[in-house]
Coordinates of C-alpha atoms in Angstrom, one line a residue:
M1 CA 47.3 156.9 -124.9
Q2 CA 47.1 158.2 -121.3
R3 CA 47.6 161.8 -122.3
L4 CA 45.0 162.0 -125.0
T5 CA 41.8 164.2 -124.7
L6 CA 38.3 162.8 -124.5
E7 CA 37.7 163.3 -128.2
H8 CA 40.6 161.0 -129.0
L9 CA 39.3 158.4 -126.5
N10 CA 35.9 158.3 -128.3
Q11 CA 37.7 157.5 -131.6
M12 CA 39.3 154.3 -130.0
V13 CA 37.7 150.8 -130.1
G14 CA 37.6 148.3 -127.3
V15 CA 36.5 147.8 -123.7
E16 CA 36.2 151.0 -121.6
Y17 CA 34.9 152.0 -118.2
I18 CA 33.0 155.2 -117.7
L19 CA 31.6 157.0 -114.6
L20 CA 27.9 156.9 -115.2
H21 CA 26.7 158.6 -111.9
A22 CA 28.3 160.0 -108.8
Q23 CA 26.9 161.1 -105.5
E24 CA 30.0 162.0 -103.6
P25 CA 31.3 160.8 -101.2
I26 CA 29.3 157.6 -100.8
L27 CA 27.9 156.4 -104.2
Y28 CA 29.5 155.9 -107.6
I29 CA 28.1 154.0 -110.6
I30 CA 30.6 152.7 -113.2
R31 CA 29.7 151.1 -116.5
K32 CA 31.8 148.6 -118.5
Q33 CA 31.0 148.9 -122.2
Q34 CA 32.4 147.7 -125.5
R35 CA 33.0 150.6 -127.9
Q36 CA 32.8 149.6 -131.6
S37 CA 32.8 153.1 -133.2
P38 CA 32.6 156.7 -132.0
N39 CA 28.8 156.5 -131.9
Q40 CA 28.1 152.8 -131.1
V41 CA 28.6 151.2 -127.7
I42 CA 27.4 148.0 -126.1
P43 CA 27.0 148.0 -122.3
L44 CA 28.5 144.9 -120.7
S45 CA 27.9 145.4 -117.0
D46 CA 27.4 148.0 -114.3
Y47 CA 29.1 148.3 -111.0
Y48 CA 28.2 150.4 -108.0
I49 CA 30.5 151.5 -105.2
I50 CA 28.8 152.2 -101.9
A51 CA 31.0 153.4 -99.0
G52 CA 34.1 152.1 -100.6
V53 CA 32.8 148.5 -101.4
V54 CA 32.3 147.5 -105.0
Y55 CA 29.2 145.5 -106.1
Q56 CA 28.3 144.2 -109.5
A57 CA 24.8 145.1 -110.5
P58 CA 22.7 142.2 -111.7
D59 CA 21.4 142.3 -115.2
L60 CA 17.7 142.4 -116.0
G61 CA 17.5 138.7 -116.8
S62 CA 18.9 137.6 -113.5
V63 CA 16.6 140.0 -111.6
I64 CA 13.5 138.7 -113.4
G65 CA 14.7 135.1 -113.0
S66 CA 15.2 135.6 -109.2
R67 CA 11.7 137.1 -108.7
V68 CA 10.0 134.4 -110.7
L69 CA 11.9 131.7 -108.8
S70 CA 10.9 133.1 -105.4
A71 CA 7.2 133.4 -106.5
V72 CA 7.2 129.8 -107.8
H73 CA 8.8 128.6 -104.6
G74 CA 6.1 130.2 -102.5
V75 CA 3.3 128.6 -104.6
Q76 CA 5.0 125.2 -104.5
S77 CA 5.4 125.3 -100.7
A78 CA 1.7 126.2 -100.4
F79 CA 0.7 123.2 -102.6
D80 CA 3.0 120.9 -100.6
E81 CA 1.4 122.0 -97.3
A82 CA -2.1 121.6 -98.8
M83 CA -1.3 118.1 -100.0
S84 CA -0.1 117.2 -96.5
Y85 CA -3.7 117.7 -95.2
C86 CA -5.3 115.8 -98.0
R87 CA -6.4 112.2 -97.3
Y88 CA -7.8 109.4 -99.5
H89 CA -9.4 106.1 -98.8
P90 CA -11.1 103.9 -101.5
S91 CA -14.4 103.6 -99.5
K92 CA -14.6 107.2 -98.3
G93 CA -12.9 109.2 -101.0
Y94 CA -11.0 112.4 -100.4
W95 CA -11.2 114.5 -97.3
W96 CA -9.2 117.1 -95.4
Q97 CA -7.6 116.3 -92.0
F98 CA -6.1 119.3 -90.1
N99 CA -4.2 117.8 -87.2
D100 CA -2.7 121.2 -86.2
Q101 CA -6.1 122.7 -85.5
E102 CA -7.2 119.7 -83.4
E103 CA -4.0 119.9 -81.3
R104 CA -4.3 123.6 -80.8
E105 CA -7.9 123.3 -79.6
K106 CA -6.9 120.5 -77.2
S107 CA -4.0 122.5 -75.9
K108 CA -6.1 125.6 -75.1
P109 CA -7.2 125.6 -71.5
K110 CA -11.0 125.6 -71.1
T111 CA -11.5 128.3 -68.5
K112 CA -15.0 129.4 -69.5
K113 CA -17.5 128.7 -66.8
K114 CA -21.0 128.0 -68.0
E115 CA -23.2 130.9 -66.9
E116 CA -26.5 130.1 -65.2
P117 CA -29.5 131.6 -67.0
S118 CA -30.7 133.3 -63.9
S119 CA -30.1 133.6 -60.2
L120 CA -32.4 132.5 -57.4
F121 CA -33.3 136.1 -56.7
Q122 CA -34.3 136.7 -60.3
R123 CA -36.4 133.6 -60.5
Q124 CA -38.3 134.5 -57.3
R125 CA -38.8 138.1 -58.5
V126 CA -40.2 137.0 -61.8
D127 CA -42.5 134.4 -60.2
M128 CA -43.8 137.2 -57.9
L129 CA -44.4 139.5 -60.8
L130 CA -46.2 136.9 -62.8
L131 CA -48.4 136.0 -59.8
D132 CA -49.3 139.7 -59.4
L133 CA -50.1 140.0 -63.1
R134 CA -52.3 136.9 -63.0
Q135 CA -54.3 138.3 -60.0
K136 CA -54.8 141.7 -61.8
F137 CA -55.7 140.1 -65.1
P138 CA -57.3 136.7 -64.6
P139 CA -57.5 134.4 -67.6
A140 CA -60.8 134.2 -69.5
F141 CA -60.5 130.4 -70.0
Y142 CA -58.8 127.6 -68.3
Q143 CA -58.0 124.1 -69.5
P144 CA -58.4 121.3 -66.8
K145 CA -56.4 118.7 -68.7
S146 CA -54.3 118.8 -71.9
G147 CA -56.3 117.8 -74.9
E148 CA -59.7 118.9 -73.5
K149 CA -61.7 121.8 -74.5
P150 CA -61.1 125.1 -72.6
I151 CA -63.9 126.1 -70.2
P152 CA -64.8 129.8 -69.8
V153 CA -64.3 131.2 -66.3
E154 CA -67.3 133.0 -64.9
I155 CA -66.4 136.3 -63.3
K156 CA -68.9 137.6 -60.8
K157 CA -68.9 141.4 -60.4
E158 CA -70.4 143.1 -57.5
P159 CA -73.2 145.5 -58.4
E160 CA -72.1 149.0 -58.2
L161 CA -74.1 151.4 -56.0
P162 CA -75.2 154.7 -57.3
A163 CA -72.9 157.6 -56.6
E164 CA -75.1 159.2 -54.0
T165 CA -75.6 156.0 -51.9
A166 CA -71.8 155.4 -51.9
K167 CA -71.1 159.0 -50.7
Q168 CA -73.7 158.6 -47.9
E169 CA -72.2 155.3 -46.7
E170 CA -68.7 156.9 -46.6
R171 CA -70.1 159.8 -44.5
D172 CA -71.7 157.3 -42.1
S173 CA -68.6 155.3 -41.7
A174 CA -66.6 158.5 -41.0
K175 CA -69.0 159.5 -38.3
N176 CA -69.2 156.0 -36.6
P177 CA -66.0 154.2 -37.4
Q178 CA -66.8 151.4 -34.9
Q179 CA -70.2 150.7 -36.4
A180 CA -69.1 150.8 -40.0
P181 CA -70.1 147.6 -41.8
A182 CA -67.4 145.8 -43.6
T183 CA -67.5 147.0 -47.2
K184 CA -65.3 144.4 -48.6
A185 CA -66.6 140.9 -49.0
P186 CA -64.2 137.9 -48.8
P187 CA -62.6 137.1 -52.1
E188 CA -64.4 134.6 -54.3
K189 CA -62.9 131.3 -55.0
R190 CA -61.7 131.0 -58.5
A191 CA -60.6 128.0 -60.5
R192 CA -56.9 127.6 -60.0
L193 CA -54.6 127.5 -63.1
Q194 CA -51.8 125.0 -63.3

């Protein structure tokens, strides 16, 4: 039987091992099969040899079973963890209680300082700018007390001199600076806003 050619081996019936694939010198794949006739074989199992170590290749059913089992295990552990956070009381009903989040928030050091909305310099500067704007653009109405009707503010304007008279006064004041009359009157008193 050992000295027969390959054609004679194909005529025999029984269990045989064949070299299915070879990638020398590190990988060999061997198949165990049941030969029933010269044309009909039933594969029983496959083996692969990697770096001189022989491993049996799993069949398709065990591969699918293993993948399904690992997926179901992941889903089951997720449901178990979700159920650990679920609480029930007859008067309140169901609710979620996440203790881990509360512990994590408590353990975090609170180093954030509350920032002030503005500094002293900024407040003084804004007050000065608002006062300047109020002097340039006085309000047309003021309200003495809350709930009362606003009262219009009377703005007295100085009568403007004709252009020729103003020019002549400027020339006179330039010639006699000591005798020049004061052209600006004292500011009028206005109603103060609060």
